[in-house]
Short mmCIF file of C-alpha atoms in Angstrom, two decimals:
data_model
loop_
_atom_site.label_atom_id
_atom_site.label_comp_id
_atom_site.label_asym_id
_atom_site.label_seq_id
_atom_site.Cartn_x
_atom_site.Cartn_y
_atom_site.Cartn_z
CA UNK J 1 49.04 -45.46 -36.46
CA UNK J 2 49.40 -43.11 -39.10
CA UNK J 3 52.30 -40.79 -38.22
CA UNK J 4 50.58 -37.57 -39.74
CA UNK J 5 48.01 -38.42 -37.25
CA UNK J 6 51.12 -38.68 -34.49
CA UNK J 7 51.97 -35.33 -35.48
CA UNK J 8 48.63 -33.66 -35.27
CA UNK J 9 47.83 -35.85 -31.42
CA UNK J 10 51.46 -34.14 -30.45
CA UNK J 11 49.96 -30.95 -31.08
CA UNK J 12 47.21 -31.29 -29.02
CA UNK J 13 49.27 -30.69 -25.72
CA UNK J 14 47.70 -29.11 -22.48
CA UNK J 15 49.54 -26.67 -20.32
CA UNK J 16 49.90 -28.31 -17.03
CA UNK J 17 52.53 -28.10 -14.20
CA UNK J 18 53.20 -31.60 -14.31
CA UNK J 19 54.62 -31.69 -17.94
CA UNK J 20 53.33 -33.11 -20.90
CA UNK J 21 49.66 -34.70 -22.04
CA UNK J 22 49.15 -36.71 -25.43
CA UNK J 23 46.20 -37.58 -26.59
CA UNK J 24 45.95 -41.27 -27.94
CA UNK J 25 43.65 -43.32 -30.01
CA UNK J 26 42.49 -46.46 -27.32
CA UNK J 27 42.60 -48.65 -30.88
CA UNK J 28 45.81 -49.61 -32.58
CA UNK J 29 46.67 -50.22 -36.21
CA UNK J 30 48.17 -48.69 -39.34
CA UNK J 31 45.25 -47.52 -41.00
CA UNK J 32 44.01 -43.74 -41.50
CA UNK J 33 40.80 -42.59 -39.44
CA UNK J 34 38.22 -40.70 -39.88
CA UNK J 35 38.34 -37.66 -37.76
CA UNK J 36 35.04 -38.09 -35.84
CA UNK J 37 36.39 -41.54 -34.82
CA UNK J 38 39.57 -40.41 -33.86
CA UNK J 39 38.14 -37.88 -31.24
CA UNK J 40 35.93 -40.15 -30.27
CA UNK J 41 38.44 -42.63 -29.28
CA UNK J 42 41.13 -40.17 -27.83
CA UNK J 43 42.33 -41.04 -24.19
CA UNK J 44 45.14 -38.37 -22.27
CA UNK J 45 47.98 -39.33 -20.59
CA UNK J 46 51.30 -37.62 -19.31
CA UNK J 47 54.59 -38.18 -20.94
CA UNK J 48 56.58 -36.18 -19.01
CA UNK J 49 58.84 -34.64 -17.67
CA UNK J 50 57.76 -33.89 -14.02
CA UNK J 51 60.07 -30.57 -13.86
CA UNK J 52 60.03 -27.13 -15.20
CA UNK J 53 56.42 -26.23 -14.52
CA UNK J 54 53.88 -25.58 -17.41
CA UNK J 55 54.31 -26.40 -21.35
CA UNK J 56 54.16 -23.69 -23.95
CA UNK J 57 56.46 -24.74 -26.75
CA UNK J 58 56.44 -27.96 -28.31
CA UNK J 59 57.72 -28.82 -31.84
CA UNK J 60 58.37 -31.93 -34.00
CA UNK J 61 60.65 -32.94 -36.99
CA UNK J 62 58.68 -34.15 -39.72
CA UNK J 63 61.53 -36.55 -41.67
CA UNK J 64 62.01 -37.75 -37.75
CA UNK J 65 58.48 -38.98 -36.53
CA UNK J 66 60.82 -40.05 -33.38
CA UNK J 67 61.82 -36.69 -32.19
CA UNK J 68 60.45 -33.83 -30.63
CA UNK J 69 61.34 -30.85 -28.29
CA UNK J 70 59.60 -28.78 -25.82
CA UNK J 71 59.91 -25.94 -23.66
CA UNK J 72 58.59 -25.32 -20.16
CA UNK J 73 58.16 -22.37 -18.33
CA UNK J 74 61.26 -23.31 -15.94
CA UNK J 75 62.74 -26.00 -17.00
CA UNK J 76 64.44 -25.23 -20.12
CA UNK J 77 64.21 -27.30 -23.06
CA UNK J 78 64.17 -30.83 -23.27
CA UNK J 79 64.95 -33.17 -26.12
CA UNK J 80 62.48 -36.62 -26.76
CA UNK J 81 64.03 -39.11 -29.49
CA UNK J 82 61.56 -41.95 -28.70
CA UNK J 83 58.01 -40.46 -29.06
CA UNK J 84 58.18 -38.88 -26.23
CA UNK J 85 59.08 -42.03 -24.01
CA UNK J 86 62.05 -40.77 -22.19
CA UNK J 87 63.63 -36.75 -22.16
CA UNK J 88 67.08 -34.86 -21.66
CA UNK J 89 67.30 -31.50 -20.79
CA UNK J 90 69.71 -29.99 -23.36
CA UNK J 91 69.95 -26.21 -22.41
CA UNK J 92 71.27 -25.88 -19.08
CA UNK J 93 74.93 -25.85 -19.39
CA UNK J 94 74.17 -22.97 -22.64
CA UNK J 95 70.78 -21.30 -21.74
CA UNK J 96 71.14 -18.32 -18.78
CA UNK J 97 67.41 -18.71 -18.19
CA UNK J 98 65.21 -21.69 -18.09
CA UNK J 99 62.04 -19.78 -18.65
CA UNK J 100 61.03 -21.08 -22.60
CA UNK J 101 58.49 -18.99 -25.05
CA UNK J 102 58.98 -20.73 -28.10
CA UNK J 103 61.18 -23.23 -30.51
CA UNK J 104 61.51 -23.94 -34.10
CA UNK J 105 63.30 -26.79 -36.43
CA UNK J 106 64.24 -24.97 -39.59
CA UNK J 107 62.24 -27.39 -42.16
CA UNK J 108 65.45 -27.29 -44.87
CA UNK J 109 67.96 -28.10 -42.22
CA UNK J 110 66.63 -29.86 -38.89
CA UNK J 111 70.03 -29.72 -37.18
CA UNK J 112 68.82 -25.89 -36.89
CA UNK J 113 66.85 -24.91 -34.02
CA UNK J 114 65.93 -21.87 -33.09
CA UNK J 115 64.17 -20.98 -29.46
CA UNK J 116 62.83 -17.48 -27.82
CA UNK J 117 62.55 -16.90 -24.20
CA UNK J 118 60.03 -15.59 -21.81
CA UNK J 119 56.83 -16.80 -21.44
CA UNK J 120 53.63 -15.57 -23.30
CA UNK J 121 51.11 -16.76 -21.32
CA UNK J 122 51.67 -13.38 -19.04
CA UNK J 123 50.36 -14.15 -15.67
CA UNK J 124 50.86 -12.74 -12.42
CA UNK J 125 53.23 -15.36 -11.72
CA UNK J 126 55.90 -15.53 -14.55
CA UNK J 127 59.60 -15.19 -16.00
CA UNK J 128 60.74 -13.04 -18.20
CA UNK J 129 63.30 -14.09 -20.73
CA UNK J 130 66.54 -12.47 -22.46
CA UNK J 131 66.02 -13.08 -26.41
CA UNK J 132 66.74 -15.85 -28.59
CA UNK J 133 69.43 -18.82 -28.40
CA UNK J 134 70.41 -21.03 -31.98
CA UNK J 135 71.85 -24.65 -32.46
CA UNK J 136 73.14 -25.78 -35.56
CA UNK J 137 74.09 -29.36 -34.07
CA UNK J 138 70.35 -30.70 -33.30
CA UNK J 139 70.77 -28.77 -29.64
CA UNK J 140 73.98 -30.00 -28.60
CA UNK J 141 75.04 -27.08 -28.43
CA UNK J 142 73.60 -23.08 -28.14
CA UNK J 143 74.81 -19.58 -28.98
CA UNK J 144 73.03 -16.71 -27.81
CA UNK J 145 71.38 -14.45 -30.85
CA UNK J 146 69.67 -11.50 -29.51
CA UNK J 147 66.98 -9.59 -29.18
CA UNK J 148 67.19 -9.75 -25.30
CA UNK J 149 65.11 -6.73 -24.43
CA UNK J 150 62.12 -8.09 -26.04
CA UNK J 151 61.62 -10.19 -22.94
CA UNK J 152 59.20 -12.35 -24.27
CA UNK J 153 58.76 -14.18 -27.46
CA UNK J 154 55.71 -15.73 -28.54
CA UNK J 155 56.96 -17.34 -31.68
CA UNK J 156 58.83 -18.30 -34.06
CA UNK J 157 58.82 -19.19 -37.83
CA UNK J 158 61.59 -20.18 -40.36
CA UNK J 159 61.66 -19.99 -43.94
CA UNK J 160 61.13 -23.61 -45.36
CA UNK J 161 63.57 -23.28 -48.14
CA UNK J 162 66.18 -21.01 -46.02
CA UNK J 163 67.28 -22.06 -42.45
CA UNK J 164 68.74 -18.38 -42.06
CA UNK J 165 65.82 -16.48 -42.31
CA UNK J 166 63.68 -16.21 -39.60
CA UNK J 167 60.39 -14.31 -37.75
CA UNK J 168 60.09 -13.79 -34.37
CA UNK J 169 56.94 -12.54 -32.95
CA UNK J 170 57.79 -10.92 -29.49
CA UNK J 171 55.30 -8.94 -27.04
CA UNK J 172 57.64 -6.61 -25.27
CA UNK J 173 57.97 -5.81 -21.10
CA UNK J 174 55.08 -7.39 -19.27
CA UNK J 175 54.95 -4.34 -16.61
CA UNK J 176 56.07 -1.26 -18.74
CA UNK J 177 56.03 -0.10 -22.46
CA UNK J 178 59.20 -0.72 -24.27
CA UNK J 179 59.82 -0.63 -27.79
CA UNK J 180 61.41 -3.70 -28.28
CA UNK J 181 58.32 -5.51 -29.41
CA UNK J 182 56.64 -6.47 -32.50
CA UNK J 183 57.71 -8.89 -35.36
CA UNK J 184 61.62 -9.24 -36.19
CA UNK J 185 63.34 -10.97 -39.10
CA UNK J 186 66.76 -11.73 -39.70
CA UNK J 187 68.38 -13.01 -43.31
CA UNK J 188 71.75 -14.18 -41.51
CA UNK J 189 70.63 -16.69 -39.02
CA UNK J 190 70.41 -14.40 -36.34
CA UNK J 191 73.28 -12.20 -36.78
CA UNK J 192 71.23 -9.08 -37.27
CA UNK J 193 67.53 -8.14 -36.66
CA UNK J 194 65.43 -5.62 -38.41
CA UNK J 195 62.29 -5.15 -36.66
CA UNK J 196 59.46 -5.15 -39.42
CA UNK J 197 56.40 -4.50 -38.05
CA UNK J 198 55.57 -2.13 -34.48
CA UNK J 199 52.38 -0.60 -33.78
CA UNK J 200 53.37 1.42 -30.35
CA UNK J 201 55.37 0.68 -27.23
CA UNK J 202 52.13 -0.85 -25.11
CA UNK J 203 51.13 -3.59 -28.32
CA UNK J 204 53.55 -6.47 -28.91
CA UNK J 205 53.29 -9.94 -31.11
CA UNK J 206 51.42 -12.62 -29.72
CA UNK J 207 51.11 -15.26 -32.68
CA UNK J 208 52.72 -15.30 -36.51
CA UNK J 209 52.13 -17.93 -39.09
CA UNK J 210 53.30 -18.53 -42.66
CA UNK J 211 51.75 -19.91 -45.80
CA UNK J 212 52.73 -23.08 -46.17
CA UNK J 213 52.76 -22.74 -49.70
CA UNK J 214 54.42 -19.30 -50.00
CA UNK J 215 57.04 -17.84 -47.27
CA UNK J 216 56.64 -14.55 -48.36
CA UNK J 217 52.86 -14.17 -46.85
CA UNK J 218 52.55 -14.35 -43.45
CA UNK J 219 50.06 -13.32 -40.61
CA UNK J 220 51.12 -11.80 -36.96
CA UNK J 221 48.80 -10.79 -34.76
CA UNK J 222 49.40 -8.08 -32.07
CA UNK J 223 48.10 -7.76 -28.32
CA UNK J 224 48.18 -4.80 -26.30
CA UNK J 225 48.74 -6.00 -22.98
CA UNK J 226 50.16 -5.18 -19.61
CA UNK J 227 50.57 -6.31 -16.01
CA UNK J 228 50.47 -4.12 -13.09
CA UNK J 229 50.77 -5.75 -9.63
CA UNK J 230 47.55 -5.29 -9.10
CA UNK J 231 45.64 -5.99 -12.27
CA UNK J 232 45.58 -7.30 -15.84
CA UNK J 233 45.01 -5.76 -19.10
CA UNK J 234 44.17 -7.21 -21.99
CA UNK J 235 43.06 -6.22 -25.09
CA UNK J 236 42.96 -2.32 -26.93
CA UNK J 237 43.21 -0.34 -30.09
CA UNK J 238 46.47 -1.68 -30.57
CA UNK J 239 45.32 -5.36 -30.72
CA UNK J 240 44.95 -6.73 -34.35
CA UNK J 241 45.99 -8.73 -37.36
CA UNK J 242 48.05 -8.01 -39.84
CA UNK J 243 49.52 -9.36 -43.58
CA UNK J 244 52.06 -8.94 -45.50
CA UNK J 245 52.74 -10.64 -48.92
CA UNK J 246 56.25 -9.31 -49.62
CA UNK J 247 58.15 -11.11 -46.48
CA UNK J 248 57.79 -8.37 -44.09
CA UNK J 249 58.47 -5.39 -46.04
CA UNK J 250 54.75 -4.02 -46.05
CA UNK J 251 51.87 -5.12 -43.86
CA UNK J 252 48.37 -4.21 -44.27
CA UNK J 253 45.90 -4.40 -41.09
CA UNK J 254 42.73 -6.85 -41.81
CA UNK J 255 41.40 -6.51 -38.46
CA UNK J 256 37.85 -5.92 -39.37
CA UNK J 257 37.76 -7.93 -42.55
CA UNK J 258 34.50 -9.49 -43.39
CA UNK J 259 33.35 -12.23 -41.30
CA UNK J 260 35.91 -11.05 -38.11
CA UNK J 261 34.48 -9.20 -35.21
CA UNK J 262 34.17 -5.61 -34.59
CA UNK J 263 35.04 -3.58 -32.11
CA UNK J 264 38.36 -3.64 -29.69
CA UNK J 265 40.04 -7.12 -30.03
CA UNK J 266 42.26 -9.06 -27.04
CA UNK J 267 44.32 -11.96 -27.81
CA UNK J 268 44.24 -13.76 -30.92
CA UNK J 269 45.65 -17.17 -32.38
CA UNK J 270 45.99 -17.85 -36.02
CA UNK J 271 45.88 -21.21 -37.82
CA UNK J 272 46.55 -21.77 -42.06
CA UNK J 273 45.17 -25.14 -43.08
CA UNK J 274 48.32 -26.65 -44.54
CA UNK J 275 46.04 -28.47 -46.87
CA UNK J 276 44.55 -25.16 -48.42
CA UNK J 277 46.40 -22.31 -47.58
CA UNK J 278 43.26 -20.05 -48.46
CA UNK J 279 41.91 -21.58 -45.01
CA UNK J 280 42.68 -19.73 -42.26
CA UNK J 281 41.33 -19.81 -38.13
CA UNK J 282 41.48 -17.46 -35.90
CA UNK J 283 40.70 -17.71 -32.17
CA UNK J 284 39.66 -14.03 -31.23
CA UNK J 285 39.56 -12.30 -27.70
CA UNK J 286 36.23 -9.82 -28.41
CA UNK J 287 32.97 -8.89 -28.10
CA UNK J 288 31.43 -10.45 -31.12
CA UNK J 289 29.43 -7.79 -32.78
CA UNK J 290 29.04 -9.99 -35.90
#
């Protein structure tokens, strides 16, 4: 099969408390397929592994088709160097929590790896973490790099052409406002943090993407959010989406541009084609109002 294909069925993972799903093609071959028979033809089944409760981060290697890492919810992360055949858990001797937000390979150096803790997916059942941890030796081994009163990050993207400078979207203290929320970027590799873009201390960073063809534009998108023991919140003035074309230095809110919805927005994902870089999707928690 194709391995861009591979790479696009290994992002099609469910959450589930058993581990992994991957979708696969019930034909075989080399050939590429169309995308309406591929769907078509697509058949789930687990790959593991059977520990750590649900699935939230997930990332591949692209020069390594082969390899792959995840994070669960209380497992840790776990390391996959067959297709996802077989894993090894290698955070627990480093990691102080096993609760996992987010990972990312640094595309110009894939012995970097950077992963946040605390899990986004804020239910009334969940972990918080205590920042972000960094290998340089393909996850062998981890130092811990900060930013551990975020609590939870939601993700993480590296420049493509600089393994040392790196966005972290992070959404804050579930229960309480805090201001250690928003998007963060570091030039050193995690040595130092500047915090780049913060609404208030009730709206954090759910989601951040990059141009594929341009590091200096990317697109974070903010929830305000919060647990009580009794109740959820989700969604508020606070919620929105935001660019900046200058790597973080100035953002400008497109929250209402043409064609989104109006009114108060939830939780939103974001998606640039890779193809086209002018595409871009965006998965919107709101009362369309068109």
């Amino acid at each position: 099969m194709n391995k861009n294909i591979v790479h696009g069925l290994l992002r099609m993972l469910a959450t589930v408390c058993t581990g992994l799903l991957i979708a696969l093609p019930a034909f075989a071959g080399t050939e590429t397929v169309p995308a309406t028979q591929l769907s078509s033809a697509l058949h789930w089944r687990s790959i593991g592994p059977y520990v750590g409760g649900r699935v939230i981060a997930v990332t591949g290697v692209a020069q390594q088709p082969n390899l792959y890492y995840m994070g669960s919810t209380g497992g840790g992360v776990w390391k996959s160097q067959n297709y996802g055949a077989s894993w090894e858990n290698i955070s627990d001797k480093f990691f102080d929590t096993s609760n996992i937000g987010a990972i990312a390979v640094a595309p110009s150096n894939s012995k970097v790896i950077y992963v946040g803790t605390g899990e986004s997916d804020i239910r009334n059942t969940l972990l918080t973490g205590d920042g972000l941890y960094k290998s340089t030796d393909s996850g062998k081994t981890w130092s811990k790099i900060g930013l551990a009163d975020t609590h939870i990050v939601s993700r993480i993207v590296v420049d493509p052409n600089n393994a040392d400078i790196v966005y972290v979207a992070a959404m804050g203290h579930v229960w309480a406002p805090n201001p250690e929320r928003g998007v963060y970027k570091s030039t050193d590799g995690g040595k130092t943090w500047k915090k780049i873009l913060f609404l208030n201390d009730q709206t954090g960073a759910i989601d951040l993407v990059m141009d594929p063809h341009d590091p200096q534009i990317l697109y974070a998108a903010l929830w305000q959010a919060h647990r009580t023991h009794w109740g959820f919140s989700s969604g508020g003035p606070g919620s929105g989406i935001y660019e900046t074309r200058d790597g973080g230095s100035s953002w400008t809110n497109i929250t209402h541009n043409q064609g989104l919805p109006s009114g108060i927005f939830g939780r939103v994902g974001l998606a640039i084609a890779p193809s086209d870089p002018n595409v871009m999707y965006a998965i919107v928690q709101a009362k369309y109002q068109g």
